[in-house]
Amino acid sequence: MRVKGCGLIVVMLLLGMVTLAVAAAEPIKIGVVSPLGDITGRQSTRAMQLAVEEINAAGGVLGRPLELIIIDDEMNPAKGAAAIDLLATQHNVDVFIGGMGSGVHLAQIPRLKIYEKVTVWIGAASSLAEQALEGCDWYFHIHPWDYLQGASYVVGWAAIQEEYPMIRIKKAFWAYEEGAFGASSYQGSLVAHADWENTGMSFKSAIVGGGDYRAVLRHAKDVNPDIFIWVGYDADALPIMEQAREIGFTPPLFVGSPPGWPADFGKSPLAEGVILYGMWAPSIKEVSPVSKHFWDAYIARWNEEPATYFAPLGYTNVYVVAQAIERAGTLEKAALIAALEATEYESPIGETLTFTPSNIIKHQGFQGQKILQWQDGRQEVLWPFEFATALPRYPFRWR
């Protein structure tokens, strides 16, 4: 027994020495730019921190610890662009990750082109950003572009209508925030859903000082669509629902398409039956062991539930970069790009991430989103059917 005890002490000492050695090594610096005042940015960066802690606890990467250097872009394009300069010049980061808003990213791209550091981005759905990145082979995009999302929705809604004949969509109304994210999403949707009778109107998002959606909602009520879809941010979710109920607007399909939802949105009776687009839902943990690990680890670390798909995207962001550096065996740019191109990462999103060409860039990750619905306070997957966790509740009714 004493011999076994001594062996255990030796192993513990060796592990401690490895941990100390990793901690003492020069860190690999990863620069993060994200909107920390928004639930999407806050939870994605918390998920990144969780991933870094797991990786460093396991010995780091190439015997070196990862270090996140995080700057809040405040959803401000000028501040987002300045953050790239600061991370590149003062902090000399090795890789850029993070992101959320398309408008901010459009301001960052000219700065990224100056430094040409390897960039693995989880934000920005606007295809305007992709157009600005032509020929930038050091750039990897994880989130699907707006037209990829639109294509996935076309397939999804066609499948849902075939599976559930009581659901029929001929007329749509689009309410979209007036920035790059909303405007490009709307334009892409007009192309994707050309077989629908489409009407649209923009609004000023609450995230930039708006919050009165009544004019848009009254217009939508007059149109009487089969499906109403709003494209904005988490701050818009509850006031849109409150004002829609206030004016008696009850479309058969009420769809919200923000990148993240308020943490307690599901607890509101206004959430029941609302359909949403997203890459992930907490219910996916029931069909994906990787998602289950992420869910449990995130809650244990932060004492809150991940409420936005940008949380598992942030976690994925760090692991994809870390594994690529490990495969490359170096931070040398060409080797790291080649290693990223070989990515096959089983992500907590529930899908395996690889990079393939999209319309313009060489390295596009995920190809679409899922159609979900708020049911009894939970986000349930309606489509793709292989991920489905519930049947649709139709038509939408106010509780």
mmCIF file of C-alpha atoms in Angstrom:
data_model
loop_
_atom_site.group_PDB
_atom_site.id
_atom_site.type_symbol
_atom_site.label_atom_id
_atom_site.label_comp_id
_atom_site.label_asym_id
_atom_site.label_seq_id
_atom_site.Cartn_x
_atom_site.Cartn_y
_atom_site.Cartn_z
ATOM 1 C CA MET A 1 0.000 0.000 0.000
ATOM 2 C CA ARG A 2 2.837 2.363 0.817
ATOM 3 C CA VAL A 3 4.393 1.683 -2.587
ATOM 4 C CA LYS A 4 1.095 2.481 -4.320
ATOM 5 C CA GLY A 5 0.792 5.633 -2.264
ATOM 6 C CA CYS A 6 4.284 6.717 -3.245
ATOM 7 C CA GLY A 7 3.447 6.045 -6.890
ATOM 8 C CA LEU A 8 0.361 8.193 -6.604
ATOM 9 C CA ILE A 9 2.400 11.004 -5.068
ATOM 10 C CA VAL A 10 4.937 10.752 -7.903
ATOM 11 C CA VAL A 11 2.175 10.913 -10.541
ATOM 12 C CA MET A 12 0.603 13.899 -8.816
ATOM 13 C CA LEU A 13 3.962 15.628 -8.618
ATOM 14 C CA LEU A 14 4.631 14.960 -12.300
ATOM 15 C CA LEU A 15 1.223 16.322 -13.249
ATOM 16 C CA GLY A 16 1.905 19.353 -11.114
ATOM 17 C CA MET A 17 5.262 19.854 -12.817
ATOM 18 C CA VAL A 18 3.610 19.633 -16.250
ATOM 19 C CA THR A 19 0.987 22.182 -15.205
ATOM 20 C CA LEU A 20 3.674 24.498 -13.862
ATOM 21 C CA ALA A 21 5.719 24.079 -17.025
ATOM 22 C CA VAL A 22 2.733 24.969 -19.205
ATOM 23 C CA ALA A 23 1.916 27.949 -17.019
ATOM 24 C CA ALA A 24 5.520 29.154 -17.210
ATOM 25 C CA ALA A 25 5.739 28.857 -21.005
ATOM 26 C CA GLU A 26 5.081 31.833 -23.259
ATOM 27 C CA PRO A 27 1.343 31.896 -23.977
ATOM 28 C CA ILE A 28 -0.262 31.588 -27.374
ATOM 29 C CA LYS A 29 -2.231 34.808 -27.636
ATOM 30 C CA ILE A 30 -5.717 34.723 -29.114
ATOM 31 C CA GLY A 31 -7.402 38.058 -29.751
ATOM 32 C CA VAL A 32 -11.165 38.204 -29.256
ATOM 33 C CA VAL A 33 -13.494 41.030 -30.294
ATOM 34 C CA SER A 34 -17.101 40.676 -29.186
ATOM 35 C CA PRO A 35 -20.026 42.786 -27.861
ATOM 36 C CA LEU A 36 -19.958 42.023 -24.139
ATOM 37 C CA GLY A 37 -23.092 44.015 -23.331
ATOM 38 C CA ASP A 38 -25.198 41.697 -25.491
ATOM 39 C CA ILE A 39 -26.071 38.177 -24.293
ATOM 40 C CA THR A 40 -24.724 36.774 -27.556
ATOM 41 C CA GLY A 41 -21.269 38.266 -27.104
ATOM 42 C CA ARG A 42 -21.151 37.741 -23.349
ATOM 43 C CA GLN A 43 -22.016 34.055 -23.507
ATOM 44 C CA SER A 44 -19.797 33.351 -26.509
ATOM 45 C CA THR A 45 -16.769 34.814 -24.704
ATOM 46 C CA ARG A 46 -17.629 32.903 -21.529
ATOM 47 C CA ALA A 47 -17.731 29.729 -23.595
ATOM 48 C CA MET A 48 -14.336 30.655 -25.067
ATOM 49 C CA GLN A 49 -12.937 31.101 -21.566
ATOM 50 C CA LEU A 50 -14.330 27.691 -20.592
ATOM 51 C CA ALA A 51 -12.643 26.069 -23.587
ATOM 52 C CA VAL A 52 -9.314 27.753 -22.790
ATOM 53 C CA GLU A 53 -9.496 26.590 -19.173
ATOM 54 C CA GLU A 54 -10.176 23.001 -20.287
ATOM 55 C CA ILE A 55 -7.334 23.054 -22.811
ATOM 56 C CA ASN A 56 -4.827 24.596 -20.406
ATOM 57 C CA ALA A 57 -5.802 22.142 -17.662
ATOM 58 C CA ALA A 58 -5.049 19.319 -20.115
ATOM 59 C CA GLY A 59 -1.555 20.658 -20.863
ATOM 60 C CA GLY A 60 -2.140 23.536 -23.237
ATOM 61 C CA VAL A 61 -1.173 23.526 -26.908
ATOM 62 C CA LEU A 62 2.362 22.569 -27.946
ATOM 63 C CA GLY A 63 3.256 22.781 -24.253
ATOM 64 C CA ARG A 64 2.111 26.408 -24.075
ATOM 65 C CA PRO A 65 -0.973 27.904 -22.429
ATOM 66 C CA LEU A 66 -3.638 29.677 -24.423
ATOM 67 C CA GLU A 67 -4.354 33.265 -23.436
ATOM 68 C CA LEU A 68 -7.484 35.122 -24.480
ATOM 69 C CA ILE A 69 -7.243 38.886 -24.863
ATOM 70 C CA ILE A 70 -10.828 40.135 -25.060
ATOM 71 C CA ILE A 71 -11.997 43.563 -26.223
ATOM 72 C CA ASP A 72 -15.618 44.736 -26.124
ATOM 73 C CA ASP A 73 -16.696 46.240 -29.460
ATOM 74 C CA GLU A 74 -19.925 47.581 -27.900
ATOM 75 C CA MET A 75 -21.668 46.871 -31.247
ATOM 76 C CA ASN A 76 -19.854 49.964 -32.518
ATOM 77 C CA PRO A 77 -18.098 49.632 -35.913
ATOM 78 C CA ALA A 78 -15.377 52.175 -35.100
ATOM 79 C CA LYS A 79 -14.590 50.497 -31.778
ATOM 80 C CA GLY A 80 -14.594 47.080 -33.422
ATOM 81 C CA ALA A 81 -12.071 48.252 -36.019
ATOM 82 C CA ALA A 82 -9.887 49.920 -33.381
ATOM 83 C CA ALA A 83 -9.889 46.682 -31.385
ATOM 84 C CA ILE A 84 -8.271 44.850 -34.308
ATOM 85 C CA ASP A 85 -5.488 47.452 -34.430
ATOM 86 C CA LEU A 86 -4.953 47.250 -30.671
ATOM 87 C CA LEU A 87 -4.798 43.455 -30.606
ATOM 88 C CA ALA A 88 -2.417 43.316 -33.570
ATOM 89 C CA THR A 89 -0.006 46.080 -32.590
ATOM 90 C CA GLN A 90 0.043 46.316 -28.804
ATOM 91 C CA HIS A 91 -0.836 42.746 -27.848
ATOM 92 C CA ASN A 92 0.709 41.049 -30.893
ATOM 93 C CA VAL A 93 -1.899 38.282 -30.890
ATOM 94 C CA ASP A 94 -1.276 35.146 -32.915
ATOM 95 C CA VAL A 95 -4.854 34.580 -34.107
ATOM 96 C CA PHE A 96 -8.109 36.559 -34.258
ATOM 97 C CA ILE A 97 -11.396 34.939 -33.224
ATOM 98 C CA GLY A 98 -14.866 35.996 -32.084
ATOM 99 C CA GLY A 99 -17.298 38.451 -33.575
ATOM 100 C CA MET A 100 -21.043 38.873 -33.821
ATOM 101 C CA GLY A 101 -22.497 41.846 -35.735
ATOM 102 C CA SER A 102 -22.145 42.240 -39.501
ATOM 103 C CA GLY A 103 -21.992 46.031 -39.353
ATOM 104 C CA VAL A 104 -19.059 45.917 -36.958
ATOM 105 C CA HIS A 105 -17.289 43.291 -39.035
ATOM 106 C CA LEU A 106 -17.575 45.327 -42.219
ATOM 107 C CA ALA A 107 -15.567 48.030 -40.438
ATOM 108 C CA GLN A 108 -13.037 45.466 -39.179
ATOM 109 C CA ILE A 109 -12.268 43.795 -42.491
ATOM 110 C CA PRO A 110 -10.043 46.611 -43.864
ATOM 111 C CA ARG A 111 -8.004 46.425 -40.651
ATOM 112 C CA LEU A 112 -7.794 42.619 -40.802
ATOM 113 C CA LYS A 113 -6.462 42.927 -44.354
ATOM 114 C CA ILE A 114 -3.599 45.087 -43.120
ATOM 115 C CA TYR A 115 -2.293 42.436 -40.713
ATOM 116 C CA GLU A 116 -3.402 39.271 -42.552
ATOM 117 C CA LYS A 117 -3.257 37.211 -39.387
ATOM 118 C CA VAL A 118 -5.122 33.913 -39.349
ATOM 119 C CA THR A 119 -8.723 34.770 -38.474
ATOM 120 C CA VAL A 120 -11.427 32.277 -37.476
ATOM 121 C CA TRP A 121 -14.710 34.179 -37.148
ATOM 122 C CA ILE A 122 -18.024 33.059 -35.670
ATOM 123 C CA GLY A 123 -19.996 36.247 -36.348
ATOM 124 C CA ALA A 124 -21.233 38.255 -39.335
ATOM 125 C CA ALA A 125 -23.889 36.632 -41.499
ATOM 126 C CA SER A 126 -24.040 39.404 -44.097
ATOM 127 C CA SER A 127 -22.806 38.390 -47.534
ATOM 128 C CA LEU A 128 -21.527 41.971 -47.864
ATOM 129 C CA ALA A 129 -18.759 40.888 -45.493
ATOM 130 C CA GLU A 130 -17.977 37.887 -47.666
ATOM 131 C CA GLN A 131 -17.737 40.123 -50.728
ATOM 132 C CA ALA A 132 -15.142 42.231 -48.909
ATOM 133 C CA LEU A 133 -13.055 39.126 -48.126
ATOM 134 C CA GLU A 134 -12.409 37.826 -51.626
ATOM 135 C CA GLY A 135 -8.930 36.323 -51.885
ATOM 136 C CA CYS A 136 -8.323 36.375 -48.113
ATOM 137 C CA ASP A 137 -7.274 32.762 -47.674
ATOM 138 C CA TRP A 138 -6.138 33.413 -44.096
ATOM 139 C CA TYR A 139 -9.808 33.950 -43.181
ATOM 140 C CA PHE A 140 -12.090 31.153 -41.919
ATOM 141 C CA HIS A 141 -15.799 31.756 -41.361
ATOM 142 C CA ILE A 142 -17.768 29.441 -39.066
ATOM 143 C CA HIS A 143 -21.248 31.013 -39.068
ATOM 144 C CA PRO A 144 -23.315 30.488 -42.252
ATOM 145 C CA TRP A 145 -23.723 33.477 -44.548
ATOM 146 C CA ASP A 146 -27.200 34.950 -44.995
ATOM 147 C CA TYR A 147 -27.769 33.214 -48.343
ATOM 148 C CA LEU A 148 -26.739 29.856 -46.845
ATOM 149 C CA GLN A 149 -29.189 30.410 -44.022
ATOM 150 C CA GLY A 150 -31.886 31.371 -46.507
ATOM 151 C CA ALA A 151 -31.277 28.230 -48.549
ATOM 152 C CA SER A 152 -31.559 26.062 -45.439
ATOM 153 C CA TYR A 153 -34.852 27.736 -44.481
ATOM 154 C CA VAL A 154 -36.264 27.048 -47.956
ATOM 155 C CA VAL A 155 -35.458 23.356 -47.577
ATOM 156 C CA GLY A 156 -36.718 23.330 -43.997
ATOM 157 C CA TRP A 157 -40.061 25.006 -44.633
ATOM 158 C CA ALA A 158 -40.679 22.816 -47.689
ATOM 159 C CA ALA A 159 -39.997 19.716 -45.598
ATOM 160 C CA ILE A 160 -42.221 20.935 -42.755
ATOM 161 C CA GLN A 161 -45.114 21.690 -45.117
ATOM 162 C CA GLU A 162 -44.772 18.260 -46.694
ATOM 163 C CA GLU A 163 -44.644 16.525 -43.310
ATOM 164 C CA TYR A 164 -47.430 18.605 -41.747
ATOM 165 C CA PRO A 165 -50.061 19.436 -44.436
ATOM 166 C CA MET A 166 -51.984 21.814 -42.141
ATOM 167 C CA ILE A 167 -49.043 24.251 -42.403
ATOM 168 C CA ARG A 168 -49.159 26.259 -45.620
ATOM 169 C CA ILE A 169 -47.074 29.339 -46.489
ATOM 170 C CA LYS A 170 -47.908 31.592 -49.426
ATOM 171 C CA LYS A 171 -47.639 35.100 -47.985
ATOM 172 C CA ALA A 172 -44.805 36.411 -45.770
ATOM 173 C CA PHE A 173 -44.045 39.648 -43.938
ATOM 174 C CA TRP A 174 -40.466 40.520 -42.963
ATOM 175 C CA ALA A 175 -39.675 43.020 -40.201
ATOM 176 C CA TYR A 176 -35.931 43.654 -40.165
ATOM 177 C CA GLU A 177 -33.528 45.876 -38.258
ATOM 178 C CA GLU A 178 -32.205 48.657 -40.468
ATOM 179 C CA GLY A 179 -28.492 47.789 -40.127
ATOM 180 C CA ALA A 180 -26.336 45.542 -42.322
ATOM 181 C CA PHE A 181 -27.469 42.356 -40.570
ATOM 182 C CA GLY A 182 -31.180 42.961 -41.037
ATOM 183 C CA ALA A 183 -31.046 44.556 -44.475
ATOM 184 C CA SER A 184 -28.865 41.865 -46.043
ATOM 185 C CA SER A 185 -30.913 39.115 -44.382
ATOM 186 C CA TYR A 186 -34.081 40.581 -45.877
ATOM 187 C CA GLN A 187 -32.611 40.947 -49.360
ATOM 188 C CA GLY A 188 -31.306 37.394 -49.231
ATOM 189 C CA SER A 189 -34.690 36.131 -48.075
ATOM 190 C CA LEU A 190 -36.448 37.757 -51.029
ATOM 191 C CA VAL A 191 -34.253 35.710 -53.347
ATOM 192 C CA ALA A 192 -34.512 32.502 -51.329
ATOM 193 C CA HIS A 193 -38.288 32.722 -50.903
ATOM 194 C CA ALA A 194 -39.158 34.095 -54.334
ATOM 195 C CA ASP A 195 -42.142 31.730 -54.477
ATOM 196 C CA TRP A 196 -43.732 33.508 -51.491
ATOM 197 C CA GLU A 197 -45.610 36.801 -51.707
ATOM 198 C CA ASN A 198 -43.157 38.912 -49.680
ATOM 199 C CA THR A 199 -43.628 42.271 -47.957
ATOM 200 C CA GLY A 200 -41.020 43.927 -45.730
ATOM 201 C CA MET A 201 -40.421 46.944 -43.520
ATOM 202 C CA SER A 202 -37.396 47.990 -41.467
ATOM 203 C CA PHE A 203 -37.234 49.090 -37.828
ATOM 204 C CA LYS A 204 -34.673 50.646 -35.503
ATOM 205 C CA SER A 205 -33.397 47.980 -33.121
ATOM 206 C CA ALA A 206 -33.560 48.495 -29.376
ATOM 207 C CA ILE A 207 -29.864 47.675 -29.254
ATOM 208 C CA VAL A 208 -29.145 51.028 -30.948
ATOM 209 C CA GLY A 209 -31.829 53.078 -29.226
ATOM 210 C CA GLY A 210 -35.026 51.955 -30.957
ATOM 211 C CA GLY A 211 -37.812 49.907 -29.450
ATOM 212 C CA ASP A 212 -41.139 51.024 -30.940
ATOM 213 C CA TYR A 213 -42.251 48.456 -33.516
ATOM 214 C CA ARG A 214 -45.946 49.371 -33.704
ATOM 215 C CA ALA A 215 -45.847 50.896 -37.193
ATOM 216 C CA VAL A 216 -44.190 47.774 -38.593
ATOM 217 C CA LEU A 217 -46.545 45.458 -36.715
ATOM 218 C CA ARG A 218 -49.650 47.351 -37.860
ATOM 219 C CA HIS A 219 -48.426 47.126 -41.446
ATOM 220 C CA ALA A 220 -47.890 43.397 -40.978
ATOM 221 C CA LYS A 221 -51.363 42.983 -39.493
ATOM 222 C CA ASP A 222 -52.879 44.700 -42.535
ATOM 223 C CA VAL A 223 -50.981 42.346 -44.860
ATOM 224 C CA ASN A 224 -52.318 39.318 -42.908
ATOM 225 C CA PRO A 225 -49.397 36.985 -43.700
ATOM 226 C CA ASP A 226 -49.194 33.218 -43.261
ATOM 227 C CA ILE A 227 -45.775 33.766 -41.681
ATOM 228 C CA PHE A 228 -44.323 36.814 -39.901
ATOM 229 C CA ILE A 229 -40.551 36.917 -39.487
ATOM 230 C CA TRP A 230 -38.591 39.562 -37.594
ATOM 231 C CA VAL A 231 -34.821 39.893 -37.902
ATOM 232 C CA GLY A 232 -33.081 41.806 -35.112
ATOM 233 C CA TYR A 233 -31.330 41.312 -31.781
ATOM 234 C CA ASP A 234 -32.149 39.901 -28.360
ATOM 235 C CA ALA A 235 -33.159 43.328 -27.031
ATOM 236 C CA ASP A 236 -35.983 43.411 -29.594
ATOM 237 C CA ALA A 237 -37.567 40.086 -28.634
ATOM 238 C CA LEU A 238 -39.825 40.901 -25.694
ATOM 239 C CA PRO A 239 -40.968 44.368 -26.830
ATOM 240 C CA ILE A 240 -41.898 43.010 -30.270
ATOM 241 C CA MET A 241 -44.011 40.302 -28.636
ATOM 242 C CA GLU A 242 -45.590 42.738 -26.176
ATOM 243 C CA GLN A 243 -46.487 45.244 -28.883
ATOM 244 C CA ALA A 244 -47.783 42.537 -31.248
ATOM 245 C CA ARG A 245 -50.155 41.276 -28.564
ATOM 246 C CA GLU A 246 -51.120 44.874 -27.727
ATOM 247 C CA ILE A 247 -52.396 45.478 -31.279
ATOM 248 C CA GLY A 248 -53.926 42.003 -31.640
ATOM 249 C CA PHE A 249 -51.523 40.715 -34.299
ATOM 250 C CA THR A 250 -51.674 36.894 -34.371
ATOM 251 C CA PRO A 251 -50.039 35.412 -37.476
ATOM 252 C CA PRO A 252 -50.275 31.608 -37.878
ATOM 253 C CA LEU A 253 -46.468 31.415 -37.799
ATOM 254 C CA PHE A 254 -44.641 33.967 -35.606
ATOM 255 C CA VAL A 255 -40.901 33.696 -36.243
ATOM 256 C CA GLY A 256 -38.004 35.501 -34.563
ATOM 257 C CA SER A 257 -34.507 35.461 -36.038
ATOM 258 C CA PRO A 258 -32.041 37.147 -33.657
ATOM 259 C CA PRO A 259 -28.564 35.647 -33.133
ATOM 260 C CA GLY A 260 -29.437 35.276 -29.440
ATOM 261 C CA TRP A 261 -32.481 35.448 -27.176
ATOM 262 C CA PRO A 262 -32.863 37.035 -23.730
ATOM 263 C CA ALA A 263 -31.825 34.522 -21.079
ATOM 264 C CA ASP A 264 -35.300 34.375 -19.528
ATOM 265 C CA PHE A 265 -37.346 34.699 -22.722
ATOM 266 C CA GLY A 266 -38.627 31.137 -22.451
ATOM 267 C CA LYS A 267 -40.104 31.868 -19.024
ATOM 268 C CA SER A 268 -42.425 34.494 -20.486
ATOM 269 C CA PRO A 269 -45.891 33.357 -21.643
ATOM 270 C CA LEU A 270 -45.227 35.498 -24.714
ATOM 271 C CA ALA A 271 -42.645 32.947 -25.865
ATOM 272 C CA GLU A 272 -45.015 30.014 -26.234
ATOM 273 C CA GLY A 273 -45.283 28.863 -29.841
ATOM 274 C CA VAL A 274 -42.757 31.359 -31.221
ATOM 275 C CA ILE A 275 -40.622 29.798 -33.933
ATOM 276 C CA LEU A 276 -36.958 30.694 -34.170
ATOM 277 C CA TYR A 277 -33.986 30.076 -36.381
ATOM 278 C CA GLY A 278 -30.774 28.936 -34.768
ATOM 279 C CA MET A 279 -27.799 26.654 -35.091
ATOM 280 C CA TRP A 280 -28.338 25.019 -31.717
ATOM 281 C CA ALA A 281 -30.881 24.512 -28.971
ATOM 282 C CA PRO A 282 -30.348 23.216 -25.421
ATOM 283 C CA SER A 283 -32.486 20.190 -26.326
ATOM 284 C CA ILE A 284 -29.709 19.033 -28.704
ATOM 285 C CA LYS A 285 -27.828 17.891 -25.603
ATOM 286 C CA GLU A 286 -30.300 14.994 -25.522
ATOM 287 C CA VAL A 287 -29.050 13.675 -28.869
ATOM 288 C CA SER A 288 -25.396 14.855 -28.839
ATOM 289 C CA PRO A 289 -22.855 13.788 -26.161
ATOM 290 C CA VAL A 290 -20.564 16.685 -27.132
ATOM 291 C CA SER A 291 -23.417 19.135 -26.629
ATOM 292 C CA LYS A 292 -24.232 17.486 -23.289
ATOM 293 C CA HIS A 293 -20.622 17.940 -22.107
ATOM 294 C CA PHE A 294 -20.641 21.587 -23.157
ATOM 295 C CA TRP A 295 -23.989 22.250 -21.462
ATOM 296 C CA ASP A 296 -22.918 20.710 -18.155
ATOM 297 C CA ALA A 297 -19.461 22.315 -18.170
ATOM 298 C CA TYR A 298 -20.789 25.777 -19.019
ATOM 299 C CA ILE A 299 -23.362 25.697 -16.213
ATOM 300 C CA ALA A 300 -20.790 24.380 -13.727
ATOM 301 C CA ARG A 301 -18.358 27.167 -14.666
ATOM 302 C CA TRP A 302 -20.707 30.150 -14.967
ATOM 303 C CA ASN A 303 -23.763 29.180 -12.918
ATOM 304 C CA GLU A 304 -26.086 30.057 -15.807
ATOM 305 C CA GLU A 305 -27.536 28.180 -18.746
ATOM 306 C CA PRO A 306 -26.239 28.966 -22.242
ATOM 307 C CA ALA A 307 -29.181 30.698 -23.911
ATOM 308 C CA THR A 308 -27.748 31.495 -27.352
ATOM 309 C CA TYR A 309 -26.197 29.334 -30.044
ATOM 310 C CA PHE A 310 -23.235 31.714 -29.994
ATOM 311 C CA ALA A 311 -22.211 30.030 -26.735
ATOM 312 C CA PRO A 312 -21.414 26.648 -28.348
ATOM 313 C CA LEU A 313 -20.040 28.567 -31.344
ATOM 314 C CA GLY A 314 -17.588 30.367 -29.049
ATOM 315 C CA TYR A 315 -16.536 27.056 -27.501
ATOM 316 C CA THR A 316 -16.121 25.598 -30.989
ATOM 317 C CA ASN A 317 -14.111 28.658 -32.060
ATOM 318 C CA VAL A 318 -11.382 28.046 -29.486
ATOM 319 C CA TYR A 319 -11.186 24.273 -29.922
ATOM 320 C CA VAL A 320 -10.937 24.499 -33.707
ATOM 321 C CA VAL A 321 -8.019 26.930 -33.440
ATOM 322 C CA ALA A 322 -6.307 24.969 -30.655
ATOM 323 C CA GLN A 323 -6.553 21.651 -32.479
ATOM 324 C CA ALA A 324 -5.262 23.220 -35.697
ATOM 325 C CA ILE A 325 -2.228 24.696 -33.926
ATOM 326 C CA GLU A 326 -1.546 21.285 -32.391
ATOM 327 C CA ARG A 327 -1.788 19.575 -35.803
ATOM 328 C CA ALA A 328 0.399 22.215 -37.437
ATOM 329 C CA GLY A 329 3.017 21.941 -34.704
ATOM 330 C CA THR A 330 3.704 25.636 -35.158
ATOM 331 C CA LEU A 331 2.099 29.064 -35.400
ATOM 332 C CA GLU A 332 3.658 29.595 -38.824
ATOM 333 C CA LYS A 333 0.912 31.006 -41.030
ATOM 334 C CA ALA A 334 0.949 28.623 -44.002
ATOM 335 C CA ALA A 335 1.141 25.551 -41.786
ATOM 336 C CA LEU A 336 -1.682 26.797 -39.579
ATOM 337 C CA ILE A 337 -3.903 27.538 -42.591
ATOM 338 C CA ALA A 338 -3.277 24.024 -43.918
ATOM 339 C CA ALA A 339 -4.107 22.544 -40.518
ATOM 340 C CA LEU A 340 -7.338 24.533 -40.300
ATOM 341 C CA GLU A 341 -8.282 23.309 -43.769
ATOM 342 C CA ALA A 342 -8.083 19.751 -42.391
ATOM 343 C CA THR A 343 -10.566 20.520 -39.583
ATOM 344 C CA GLU A 344 -13.122 17.838 -38.728
ATOM 345 C CA TYR A 345 -14.425 18.958 -35.358
ATOM 346 C CA GLU A 346 -17.413 17.281 -33.724
ATOM 347 C CA SER A 347 -18.990 20.385 -32.275
ATOM 348 C CA PRO A 348 -21.555 20.962 -29.506
ATOM 349 C CA ILE A 349 -23.767 22.432 -32.243
ATOM 350 C CA GLY A 350 -24.505 18.773 -33.004
ATOM 351 C CA GLU A 351 -22.704 18.748 -36.351
ATOM 352 C CA THR A 352 -19.155 18.075 -37.516
ATOM 353 C CA LEU A 353 -17.433 21.276 -38.631
ATOM 354 C CA THR A 354 -15.348 21.281 -41.804
ATOM 355 C CA PHE A 355 -14.302 24.135 -44.098
ATOM 356 C CA THR A 356 -15.297 24.236 -47.766
ATOM 357 C CA PRO A 357 -15.618 27.051 -50.336
ATOM 358 C CA SER A 358 -18.746 29.217 -50.357
ATOM 359 C CA ASN A 359 -19.706 31.702 -53.074
ATOM 360 C CA ILE A 360 -16.591 33.835 -52.592
ATOM 361 C CA ILE A 361 -14.337 32.732 -49.750
ATOM 362 C CA LYS A 362 -12.360 29.510 -49.623
ATOM 363 C CA HIS A 363 -13.034 28.549 -46.008
ATOM 364 C CA GLN A 364 -16.689 28.421 -44.988
ATOM 365 C CA GLY A 365 -17.835 26.321 -42.043
ATOM 366 C CA PHE A 366 -21.451 25.547 -41.171
ATOM 367 C CA GLN A 367 -23.882 25.624 -44.078
ATOM 368 C CA GLY A 368 -27.267 26.428 -42.545
ATOM 369 C CA GLN A 369 -29.477 26.745 -39.520
ATOM 370 C CA LYS A 370 -32.245 24.809 -37.833
ATOM 371 C CA ILE A 371 -35.932 25.618 -37.366
ATOM 372 C CA LEU A 372 -36.898 25.564 -33.694
ATOM 373 C CA GLN A 373 -39.903 26.468 -31.555
ATOM 374 C CA TRP A 374 -40.382 27.702 -28.015
ATOM 375 C CA GLN A 375 -42.545 25.097 -26.252
ATOM 376 C CA ASP A 376 -43.190 25.150 -22.500
ATOM 377 C CA GLY A 377 -40.129 27.325 -21.937
ATOM 378 C CA ARG A 378 -37.752 25.164 -24.018
ATOM 379 C CA GLN A 379 -36.307 25.536 -27.481
ATOM 380 C CA GLU A 380 -37.365 22.387 -29.336
ATOM 381 C CA VAL A 381 -35.969 21.356 -32.723
ATOM 382 C CA LEU A 382 -38.583 20.995 -35.480
ATOM 383 C CA TRP A 383 -36.187 20.591 -38.422
ATOM 384 C CA PRO A 384 -33.890 18.964 -39.583
ATOM 385 C CA PHE A 385 -35.969 15.947 -38.665
ATOM 386 C CA GLU A 386 -32.884 13.948 -37.620
ATOM 387 C CA PHE A 387 -32.419 16.451 -34.778
ATOM 388 C CA ALA A 388 -36.149 16.892 -34.056
ATOM 389 C CA THR A 389 -37.124 16.907 -30.385
ATOM 390 C CA ALA A 390 -40.813 17.882 -30.747
ATOM 391 C CA LEU A 391 -43.735 18.247 -33.159
ATOM 392 C CA PRO A 392 -44.737 21.770 -34.231
ATOM 393 C CA ARG A 393 -47.467 23.574 -32.325
ATOM 394 C CA TYR A 394 -49.595 25.309 -34.935
ATOM 395 C CA PRO A 395 -51.096 27.837 -35.376
ATOM 396 C CA PHE A 396 -49.546 30.454 -33.096
ATOM 397 C CA ARG A 397 -51.866 31.666 -30.330
ATOM 398 C CA TRP A 398 -51.367 34.101 -27.466
ATOM 399 C CA ARG A 399 -51.462 32.585 -24.025
#
